[in-house]
Coordinates of N, CA and C and ligand atoms in Angstrom, one line a residue:
X11 N 0.9 -1.0 -0.1 CA 0.0 -0.1 0.0 C 0.8 1.2 0.0
X12 N 0.5 2.1 -0.9 CA 1.4 3.6 -0.8 C 0.5 4.4 0.2
X13 N 1.3 4.8 1.0 CA 0.9 5.5 2.3 C 1.1 7.1 1.9
X14 N 0.2 7.9 2.6 CA 0.5 9.4 2.5 C 1.1 9.7 3.6
X15 N 2.2 10.7 3.2 CA 3.0 11.3 4.2 C 3.2 12.6 4.3
X16 N 2.9 13.2 5.5 CA 3.1 14.6 5.6 C 4.0 15.0 6.5
X17 N 5.2 15.6 6.1 CA 6.3 16.0 6.9 C 6.4 17.2 7.2
X18 N 6.4 17.5 8.7 CA 6.6 19.0 9.3 C 7.7 19.2 10.0
X19 N 8.6 19.9 9.7 CA 9.8 20.2 10.5 C 9.8 21.5 10.7
X20 N 10.9 21.8 11.8 CA 11.1 23.2 12.3 C 11.7 23.1 13.6
X21 N 12.2 24.3 13.9 CA 12.9 24.3 15.4 C 11.9 24.4 16.7
X22 N 12.4 24.0 17.9 CA 11.5 23.9 18.8 C 10.6 25.4 19.3
X23 N 9.2 25.0 19.3 CA 8.4 26.1 19.8 C 7.9 26.7 18.5
X24 N 8.1 26.2 17.4 CA 7.6 26.8 16.3 C 5.9 26.4 16.0
X25 N 5.6 25.5 16.7 CA 4.3 25.0 16.8 C 4.0 23.5 16.3
X26 N 5.2 22.9 15.9 CA 5.1 21.8 15.2 C 4.0 20.7 15.8
X27 N 4.3 20.4 17.0 CA 3.5 19.3 17.6 C 1.9 19.6 17.5
X28 N 1.6 20.7 18.0 CA 0.3 21.3 18.1 C -0.3 21.1 16.9
X29 N 0.3 21.7 15.7 CA -0.3 22.0 14.4 C -0.3 20.4 13.8
X30 N 0.8 19.7 13.9 CA 0.8 18.2 13.4 C -0.2 17.4 13.9
X31 N -0.6 17.5 15.2 CA -1.6 16.7 16.0 C -2.9 16.8 15.3
X32 N -3.2 18.3 15.0 CA -4.5 18.9 14.6 C -4.5 18.4 13.0
X33 N -3.6 18.6 12.3 CA -3.6 18.1 11.0 C -3.9 16.6 10.6
X34 N -3.2 15.8 11.9 CA -3.4 14.5 11.7 C -4.8 14.1 12.0
X35 N -5.4 14.8 13.0 CA -6.9 14.6 13.4 C -7.8 14.8 12.1
X36 N -7.6 15.8 11.3 CA -8.4 16.5 10.1 C -8.6 15.3 9.2
X37 N -7.4 14.5 9.2 CA -7.2 13.7 8.0 C -7.4 12.2 8.4
X38 N -7.5 12.1 9.7 CA -7.6 10.6 10.4 C -6.2 9.9 9.9
X39 N -5.2 10.7 10.3 CA -3.8 9.9 9.9 C -3.2 9.8 11.4
X40 N -2.2 9.0 11.3 CA -1.4 8.9 12.8 C -0.5 9.7 12.9
X41 N -0.4 10.5 14.1 CA 0.6 11.6 14.3 C 1.8 10.8 15.1
X42 N 2.9 11.2 14.3 CA 4.2 10.6 14.9 C 5.0 11.7 15.3
X43 N 5.4 11.8 16.5 CA 6.2 13.0 17.1 C 7.5 12.3 17.4
X44 N 8.4 12.6 16.3 CA 9.7 11.9 16.4 C 10.5 12.6 17.5
X45 N 10.1 13.8 17.9 CA 11.1 14.6 19.1 C 10.9 13.7 20.2
X46 N 9.4 13.3 20.5 CA 9.1 12.1 21.6 C 10.0 11.0 21.5
X47 N 10.3 10.5 20.6 CA 11.1 9.3 20.5 C 12.4 9.6 20.8
X48 N 13.1 10.6 20.6 CA 14.5 10.9 21.0 C 14.3 11.2 22.5
X49 N 13.4 12.0 22.8 CA 13.3 12.3 24.4 C 13.1 11.1 25.1
X50 N 12.3 10.1 24.6 CA 12.1 8.7 25.3 C 13.2 7.9 25.5
X51 N 14.1 8.0 24.5 CA 15.2 7.2 24.5 C 16.3 7.7 25.3
X52 N 16.2 9.4 25.5 CA 17.1 9.9 26.6 C 16.4 9.6 27.8
X53 N 15.3 9.5 28.0 CA 14.6 9.0 29.3 C 15.2 7.7 29.8
X54 N 15.1 6.8 28.8 CA 15.4 5.4 29.2 C 17.0 5.3 29.5
X55 N 17.5 6.0 28.9 CA 19.1 5.8 29.1 C 19.2 6.5 30.6
X56 N 18.6 7.6 30.8 CA 18.9 8.0 32.3 C 18.4 7.2 33.3
X57 N 17.3 6.7 33.1 CA 16.5 5.7 34.2 C 17.5 4.3 34.3
X58 N 18.2 4.0 33.3 CA 19.1 3.0 33.4 C 20.6 3.4 33.9
X59 N 20.8 4.5 33.8 CA 21.8 5.0 34.4 C 23.1 4.6 33.3
X60 N 22.8 4.9 32.3 CA 24.0 4.3 31.3 C 24.8 5.8 31.0
X61 N 25.9 5.7 30.7 CA 26.8 6.9 30.3 C 26.2 7.6 29.0
X62 N 25.6 8.8 29.3 CA 25.1 9.6 28.1 C 26.0 10.1 27.1
X63 N 27.3 9.9 27.4 CA 28.5 10.4 26.7 C 29.1 9.1 25.7
X64 N 28.5 8.1 26.3 CA 29.0 7.0 25.2 C 27.9 6.4 24.3
X65 N 28.4 7.0 23.0 CA 27.6 6.7 22.0 C 27.1 5.2 21.9
X66 N 28.0 4.4 22.1 CA 28.0 2.8 21.9 C 26.8 2.2 23.0
X67 N 26.4 3.0 23.8 CA 25.7 2.4 24.9 C 24.2 2.5 24.6
X68 N 23.8 2.8 23.2 CA 22.5 2.8 23.0 C 21.9 1.6 22.3
X69 N 22.6 0.5 22.3 CA 22.0 -0.8 21.6 C 20.7 -1.1 22.0
X70 N 20.2 -0.7 23.4 CA 19.1 -1.0 23.9 C 17.9 -0.6 23.0
X71 N 18.2 0.5 22.2 CA 17.1 0.9 21.2 C 16.3 -0.2 20.7
X72 N 17.3 -1.2 20.2 CA 16.7 -2.3 19.2 C 15.7 -3.1 20.0
X73 N 15.7 -3.2 21.3 CA 14.8 -3.8 22.3 C 13.7 -2.9 22.7
X74 N 13.7 -1.8 22.1 CA 12.7 -0.8 22.8 C 11.5 -0.7 21.8
X75 N 10.3 -0.9 22.3 CA 9.0 -0.8 21.6 C 8.3 0.6 21.7
X76 N 7.8 1.1 20.4 CA 7.3 2.6 20.3 C 6.3 2.4 19.7
X77 N 5.0 2.9 20.3 CA 3.7 2.9 19.6 C 3.0 4.3 19.8
X78 N 2.4 4.7 18.7 CA 1.5 5.9 18.8 C 0.4 5.7 18.9
X79 N -0.5 6.1 19.9 CA -2.0 6.1 19.8 C -2.5 7.5 20.3
X80 N -3.3 8.0 19.3 CA -3.9 9.2 19.7 C -2.9 10.4 20.1
X81 N -1.6 10.1 19.1 CA -0.6 11.3 19.4 C 0.2 11.0 20.6
X82 N -0.2 9.9 21.4 CA 0.5 9.6 22.7 C 1.5 8.7 22.5
X83 N 2.7 8.7 22.9 CA 3.9 8.0 22.6 C 3.9 6.8 23.8
X84 N 3.8 5.5 23.5 CA 3.9 4.6 24.7 C 5.2 3.8 24.2
X85 N 6.2 3.9 25.3 CA 7.5 3.0 25.3 C 7.5 1.9 25.9
X86 N 7.6 0.6 25.4 CA 7.4 -0.4 26.2 C 6.2 -0.6 26.8
X87 N 5.1 -0.2 26.3 CA 3.9 -0.2 26.6 C 3.4 0.8 27.9
X88 N 4.2 1.8 27.9 CA 4.0 2.6 29.2 C 3.9 4.2 28.4
X89 N 2.8 4.9 29.0 CA 2.6 6.2 28.4 C 3.7 7.0 29.1
X90 N 4.6 7.7 28.2 CA 5.6 8.4 28.7 C 5.6 10.0 28.7
X91 N 4.3 10.3 28.2 CA 4.3 11.7 27.6 C 4.7 12.8 28.8
X92 N 4.4 12.4 30.0 CA 4.8 13.5 31.1 C 6.4 13.2 31.4
X93 N 6.9 12.0 31.4 CA 8.1 11.9 32.0 C 9.3 12.5 30.9
X94 N 8.7 12.6 29.6 CA 9.8 13.0 28.6 C 10.1 14.5 28.5
X95 N 9.0 15.3 29.2 CA 9.0 16.6 29.1 C 9.8 17.2 30.3
X96 N 10.3 16.6 30.9 CA 10.9 17.1 32.3 C 12.2 18.0 31.7
X97 N 12.8 19.0 32.8 CA 14.0 19.6 32.3 C 15.1 18.7 32.1
X98 N 15.1 17.6 33.0 CA 16.5 16.9 32.8 C 16.3 16.2 31.6
X99 N 15.4 15.8 30.9 CA 15.5 15.1 29.5 C 15.7 16.3 28.5
X100 N 15.0 17.4 28.8 CA 15.2 18.5 27.7 C 16.6 18.9 27.8
X101 N 17.2 18.7 28.9 CA 18.8 19.1 28.7 C 19.6 18.2 28.3
X102 N 19.2 17.0 27.9 CA 20.3 16.0 27.5 C 19.8 15.5 26.3
X103 N 18.5 15.8 25.7 CA 18.2 15.2 24.5 C 18.9 15.6 23.3
X104 N 19.5 17.0 23.3 CA 20.2 17.3 22.0 C 21.5 16.6 22.0
X105 N 22.0 16.2 23.1 CA 23.2 15.2 23.0 C 23.0 14.0 22.5
X106 N 22.0 13.3 23.1 CA 21.5 12.0 22.6 C 21.2 11.9 21.2
X107 N 20.5 13.2 20.6 CA 19.8 13.0 19.3 C 20.9 13.4 18.5
X108 N 22.1 13.7 18.9 CA 23.5 13.9 17.8 C 24.2 12.9 17.5
X109 N 23.9 11.7 18.1 CA 24.5 10.3 17.8 C 24.0 9.8 16.6
X110 N 24.9 9.5 15.7 CA 24.7 8.8 14.5 C 23.9 7.4 14.9
X111 N 24.4 6.7 15.6 CA 23.9 5.5 16.0 C 22.4 5.5 16.3
X112 N 22.0 6.2 17.3 CA 20.7 6.6 17.9 C 19.9 7.0 16.8
X113 N 20.2 8.1 16.0 CA 19.4 8.5 14.7 C 19.2 7.4 13.8
X114 N 20.1 6.5 13.5 CA 20.1 5.5 12.4 C 18.8 4.7 12.9
X115 N 19.0 4.1 14.1 CA 18.0 3.3 14.8 C 16.6 3.9 14.6
X116 N 16.5 4.9 15.1 CA 15.1 5.6 15.3 C 14.8 5.9 13.9
X117 N 15.5 6.3 13.1 CA 15.0 6.5 11.7 C 14.3 5.5 11.1
X118 N 15.0 4.5 11.3 CA 14.4 3.1 10.6 C 13.1 2.7 11.2
X119 N 12.9 3.0 12.5 CA 11.5 2.7 13.0 C 10.7 3.9 12.6
X120 N 11.0 5.0 12.1 CA 10.1 6.1 11.9 C 9.8 5.7 10.3
X121 N 10.7 5.2 9.5 CA 10.4 4.9 8.2 C 9.4 3.6 8.2
X122 N 9.6 2.7 9.0 CA 8.4 1.5 9.1 C 7.0 2.0 9.4
X123 N 7.1 3.0 10.4 CA 5.6 3.2 10.7 C 5.1 4.0 9.7
X124 N 5.7 4.9 8.9 CA 5.2 5.8 7.5 C 5.0 4.8 6.5
X125 N 5.4 3.4 6.5 CA 5.2 2.6 5.3 C 3.8 1.9 5.5
X126 N 3.5 1.8 7.0 CA 2.4 0.9 7.7 C 1.1 1.7 7.3
X127 N 1.1 2.9 7.6 CA -0.1 3.8 7.7 C 0.1 5.3 7.0
X128 N -0.9 6.0 6.9 CA -0.9 7.4 6.7 C -0.4 8.1 7.9
X129 N 0.5 9.1 7.6 CA 1.2 9.8 8.8 C 1.3 11.2 8.6
X130 N 1.3 11.8 9.8 CA 1.7 13.3 9.8 C 2.9 13.2 10.9
X131 N 4.1 13.1 10.4 CA 5.4 13.1 11.1 C 6.1 14.5 11.3
X132 N 6.5 14.9 12.6 CA 7.1 16.0 12.8 C 8.4 15.8 13.4
X133 N 9.4 16.7 13.1 CA 10.7 16.6 13.5 C 11.8 17.4 13.1
X134 N 12.9 17.3 12.8 CA 13.9 18.1 12.4 C 14.4 17.8 10.9
X135 N 14.4 16.6 10.6 CA 14.9 16.1 9.5 C 14.0 15.2 8.8
X136 N 12.8 15.4 8.9 CA 11.9 14.5 8.3 C 11.6 14.8 6.7
X137 N 11.5 15.9 6.2 CA 11.4 16.2 4.9 C 12.7 15.9 3.9
X138 N 13.8 16.2 4.4 CA 14.9 15.8 3.6 C 15.5 14.6 3.9
X139 N 15.5 13.8 5.2 CA 16.1 12.7 5.3 C 15.2 11.3 5.7
X140 N 14.3 11.5 6.6 CA 13.3 10.3 7.0 C 12.5 10.1 6.0
X141 N 11.7 11.1 5.4 CA 10.9 10.6 4.3 C 11.1 11.7 3.0
X142 N 12.1 11.6 2.5 CA 12.3 12.4 1.4 C 11.4 12.2 0.2
X143 N 10.6 11.3 0.3 CA 9.6 11.3 -1.0 C 8.3 11.5 -0.5
X144 N 8.1 12.1 0.8 CA 6.8 12.7 1.2 C 6.1 13.5 0.4
X145 N 4.8 13.2 -0.1 CA 4.1 14.1 -0.9 C 4.0 15.5 -0.5
X146 N 3.9 15.8 1.1 CA 3.7 17.2 1.6 C 4.7 17.5 2.4
X147 N 5.5 18.5 2.5 CA 6.4 18.9 3.2 C 6.2 20.5 3.6
X148 N 6.3 20.5 5.0 CA 6.1 21.9 5.5 C 7.4 22.0 6.5
X149 N 7.8 23.3 6.5 CA 8.7 23.9 7.6 C 8.3 24.9 8.3
X150 N 7.9 25.0 9.5 CA 7.5 25.9 10.4 C 8.5 26.6 11.2
X151 N 8.4 27.9 11.2 CA 9.3 28.5 11.9 C 8.7 29.6 12.6
X152 N 9.3 30.3 13.6 CA 8.6 31.4 14.4 C 10.0 32.1 15.1
X153 N 9.9 33.6 15.5 CA 10.9 34.1 16.0 C 11.2 33.7 17.4
X154 N 12.4 33.8 18.0 CA 12.8 33.0 19.2 C 11.8 33.4 20.3
X155 N 11.4 34.8 20.5 CA 10.7 35.1 21.6 C 9.2 34.5 21.6
X156 N 8.7 34.5 20.3 CA 7.3 33.9 20.2 C 7.6 32.5 20.5
X157 N 8.5 31.7 20.2 CA 8.8 30.3 20.5 C 8.9 30.3 22.2
X158 N 9.6 31.1 22.7 CA 10.0 30.8 24.3 C 8.7 31.2 24.9
X159 N 7.5 32.1 24.4 CA 6.6 32.2 25.1 C 5.6 31.1 24.9
X160 N 5.6 30.5 23.9 CA 4.7 29.5 23.6 C 5.1 28.1 24.6
X161 N 6.6 27.9 24.7 CA 7.0 26.8 25.7 C 6.5 27.2 27.1
X162 N 6.7 28.5 27.3 CA 6.2 28.9 28.7 C 4.8 28.7 28.9
X163 N 4.1 28.9 28.3 CA 2.7 28.5 28.5 C 2.4 26.9 28.5
X164 N 3.0 26.3 27.7 CA 3.0 24.9 27.5 C 3.5 24.4 29.0
X165 N 4.5 24.8 29.6 CA 5.3 24.6 30.8 C 4.2 24.7 31.8
X166 N 3.6 25.9 31.8 CA 2.6 26.3 32.9 C 1.4 25.4 33.0
X167 N 0.9 24.8 31.8 CA -0.1 24.0 31.6 C 0.2 22.6 32.3
X168 N 1.6 22.4 32.1 CA 2.1 21.0 32.6 C 2.5 21.0 34.2
X169 N 2.5 22.4 34.5 CA 2.9 22.3 36.1 C 4.6 22.5 36.2
X170 N 5.1 22.9 35.2 CA 6.7 22.8 35.2 C 7.1 24.3 35.2
X171 N 7.6 24.6 36.2 CA 8.2 25.9 36.5 C 9.4 26.4 35.5
X172 N 9.3 27.7 35.1 CA 10.3 28.1 34.0 C 10.2 29.5 33.9
X173 N 11.5 30.1 33.6 CA 11.2 31.6 33.4 C 11.3 31.9 32.1
X174 N 10.9 33.1 31.4 CA 10.9 33.2 30.1 C 12.3 33.5 29.6
X175 N 13.2 34.4 30.5 CA 14.4 34.6 30.1 C 15.3 33.3 29.8
X176 N 15.0 32.3 30.7 CA 15.7 31.1 30.6 C 15.2 30.4 29.5
X177 N 14.0 30.3 28.9 CA 13.5 29.5 28.0 C 14.2 30.3 26.4
X178 N 14.2 31.6 26.5 CA 15.0 32.1 25.4 C 16.3 31.7 25.1
X179 N 17.0 31.7 26.2 CA 18.3 31.2 26.3 C 18.6 29.6 25.9
X180 N 17.5 28.8 26.5 CA 17.5 27.3 26.2 C 17.1 27.2 24.6
X181 N 16.3 27.9 24.2 CA 15.8 27.8 22.8 C 17.0 28.2 21.9
X182 N 17.7 29.3 22.2 CA 18.8 29.8 21.2 C 19.8 28.6 21.3
X183 N 20.1 28.2 22.4 CA 21.3 27.1 22.3 C 21.0 25.9 21.8
X184 N 19.7 25.3 21.9 CA 19.1 24.2 21.4 C 19.2 24.2 19.8
X185 N 18.6 25.4 19.4 CA 18.8 25.7 18.0 C 20.0 25.8 17.3
X186 N 21.1 26.1 18.1 CA 22.3 26.5 17.4 C 23.1 25.2 17.4
X187 N 22.7 24.2 18.5 CA 23.2 22.9 18.6 C 22.5 22.1 17.6
X188 N 21.2 22.0 17.3 CA 20.5 21.3 16.3 C 21.0 21.6 14.9
X189 N 21.2 22.9 14.8 CA 21.3 23.2 13.3 C 22.8 23.1 12.9
X190 N 23.6 22.9 13.9 CA 25.1 22.6 13.5 C 25.8 21.5 13.5
X191 N 24.9 20.4 14.2 CA 25.4 19.3 14.4 C 25.7 18.4 13.1
X192 N 26.6 17.5 13.3 CA 27.1 16.6 12.0 C 26.3 16.0 11.4
X193 N 25.4 15.3 12.2 CA 24.3 14.4 11.5 C 22.8 14.8 11.4
X194 N 22.4 14.9 10.3 CA 20.9 15.2 9.9 C 20.8 16.6 10.7
X195 N 21.3 17.6 10.6 CA 21.0 19.1 11.4 C 19.7 19.3 10.9
X196 N 18.9 20.4 11.7 CA 17.9 21.1 11.4 C 17.9 21.8 10.3
X197 N 17.2 21.5 9.3 CA 17.1 22.4 8.0 C 15.9 21.9 7.2
X198 N 15.2 22.9 6.5 CA 14.1 22.6 5.4 C 14.6 21.9 4.5
X199 N 13.8 20.8 4.0 CA 14.0 20.1 2.7 C 14.0 21.2 1.4
X200 N 14.6 21.1 0.5 CA 14.5 22.0 -0.7 C 13.1 22.3 -1.3
X201 N 12.3 21.2 -1.3 CA 11.0 21.2 -1.7 C 9.9 21.7 -0.6
X202 N 10.3 21.9 0.6 CA 9.4 22.2 1.7 C 8.7 23.6 1.4
X203 N 7.6 23.6 2.0 CA 6.7 25.1 2.1 C 7.0 25.5 3.3
X204 N 7.8 26.8 3.6 CA 8.2 27.5 4.6 C 7.0 28.4 5.3
X205 N 6.6 28.0 6.5 CA 5.6 28.9 7.1 C 6.1 29.6 8.3
X206 N 6.3 31.0 8.3 CA 6.5 31.7 9.6 C 5.2 31.7 10.4
X207 N 5.3 31.1 11.5 CA 4.0 31.0 12.3 C 3.8 32.3 13.4
X208 N 4.8 33.0 13.4 CA 4.8 34.1 14.6 C 3.6 34.7 14.7
X209 N 3.0 35.4 13.6 CA 1.9 36.0 13.5 C 0.7 35.4 13.1
X210 N 0.8 33.9 13.3 CA -0.5 33.2 12.7 C -1.1 32.5 13.9
X211 N -2.5 32.4 13.9 CA -3.1 31.5 14.9 C -2.9 30.1 14.4
X212 N -3.2 29.1 15.4 CA -3.0 27.8 15.2 C -3.9 27.3 14.2
X213 N -5.1 27.8 14.2 CA -6.2 27.5 13.2 C -5.6 28.0 11.8
X214 N -5.0 29.1 11.5 CA -4.8 29.5 10.1 C -3.6 28.6 9.7
X215 N -2.7 28.1 10.6 CA -1.6 27.5 10.1 C -2.4 26.1 9.8
X216 N -3.0 25.5 10.5 CA -3.5 24.3 10.1 C -4.3 24.2 8.9
X217 N -5.2 25.3 8.7 CA -5.9 25.7 7.4 C -4.9 25.6 6.2
X218 N -3.9 26.5 6.3 CA -2.9 26.5 5.3 C -2.3 25.2 4.8
X219 N -2.0 24.3 5.9 CA -1.3 23.0 5.5 C -2.5 22.1 4.9
X220 N -4.0 22.2 5.5 CA -4.9 21.4 5.2 C -5.3 21.8 3.7
X221 N -5.2 23.3 3.4 CA -5.6 23.6 1.9 C -4.6 23.0 0.9
X222 N -3.3 23.0 1.2 CA -2.3 22.5 0.3 C -2.4 21.0 0.2
X223 N -2.8 20.1 1.1 CA -2.8 18.8 1.0 C -4.2 18.5 0.1
X224 N -5.4 19.3 0.5 CA -6.6 19.0 -0.2 C -6.3 19.3 -1.7
X225 N -5.4 20.2 -1.9 CA -5.1 20.7 -3.3 C -4.4 19.6 -4.1
X226 N -3.6 19.1 -3.2 CA -2.7 17.8 -3.7 C -3.6 16.8 -4.1
X227 N -4.3 16.4 -3.2 CA -5.3 15.4 -3.3 C -6.1 15.4 -4.6
X228 N -6.6 16.7 -4.8 CA -7.5 17.0 -6.1 C -6.9 17.1 -7.2
X229 N -5.5 17.3 -7.3 CA -4.8 17.1 -8.4 C -4.0 15.8 -8.5
X230 N -4.2 15.0 -7.7 CA -3.6 13.6 -7.8 C -2.3 13.8 -7.6
X231 N -1.7 14.3 -6.6 CA -0.3 14.1 -6.0 C 0.1 12.8 -5.6
Ligands
DC26 O1 10.8 18.7 19.3 P1 11.3 18.2 20.5 O2 11.8 19.4 21.5 O3 10.5 17.2 21.2 O4 12.7 17.6 20.0 C1 13.5 16.9 21.2 C2 15.0 16.9 20.7 O5 15.1 15.9 19.4 C3 15.6 18.2 19.9 O6 16.8 18.9 20.6 C4 15.8 17.8 18.4 C5 15.9 16.4 18.3 N1 15.2 15.8 17.3 C6 16.0 15.6 16.2 O7 17.2 15.7 16.4 N2 15.4 14.9 15.3 C7 14.1 14.8 15.2 N3 13.5 14.3 13.9 C8 13.4 15.2 16.2 C9 14.0 15.7 17.4

């Protein structure tokens, strides 16, 4: 079966996960949050007390189960959505996701999931690396302050304490690290549609993407 793949990339706080989740609901596709997978692996490594600086210590990924159900990631049958958003995981995930072995193993799983069902997949390297043949590719951006404010509100909802200044710094350093790393750095695919969401409502962004996809379906993409 040829599946429909919608790739959504962009930096932290550009609105990817909120938008991707809603787009998936509109089309009744599975939402795959690849950032959550990198976070979950970081969590598991920390829980098992392995040395995060040892790239060769991540073979356990091969024995790890990932399932997405209604946008929620289950790792080894456990809902890890809250645990993967803690400061501790956020502070280490850039390092873990910079390892070639980790990326290689997770990308393989991501491709398998996209082969088996229609997906909206969000991340940093989806359009140009994980799903280079995706029919629809979007790259969401927003200025740093807007992104920090969004993370701040998300954290408040989750009961996580943070200051806006700290979040601005965290986002800047994560952007710099993610876009300059050696393996699969953050960047748009050449054929991605770039959307600056700074001054857009969530609904407008979702509608922009939905319209493009419906146009594509109409013209038989
Ligand atoms: O989107 P997020 O903040 O949950 O992503 C967590 C980290 O994982 C972030 O530092 C970038 C990394 N990541 C990645 O390298 N490749 C992806 N496809 C998705 C996320």
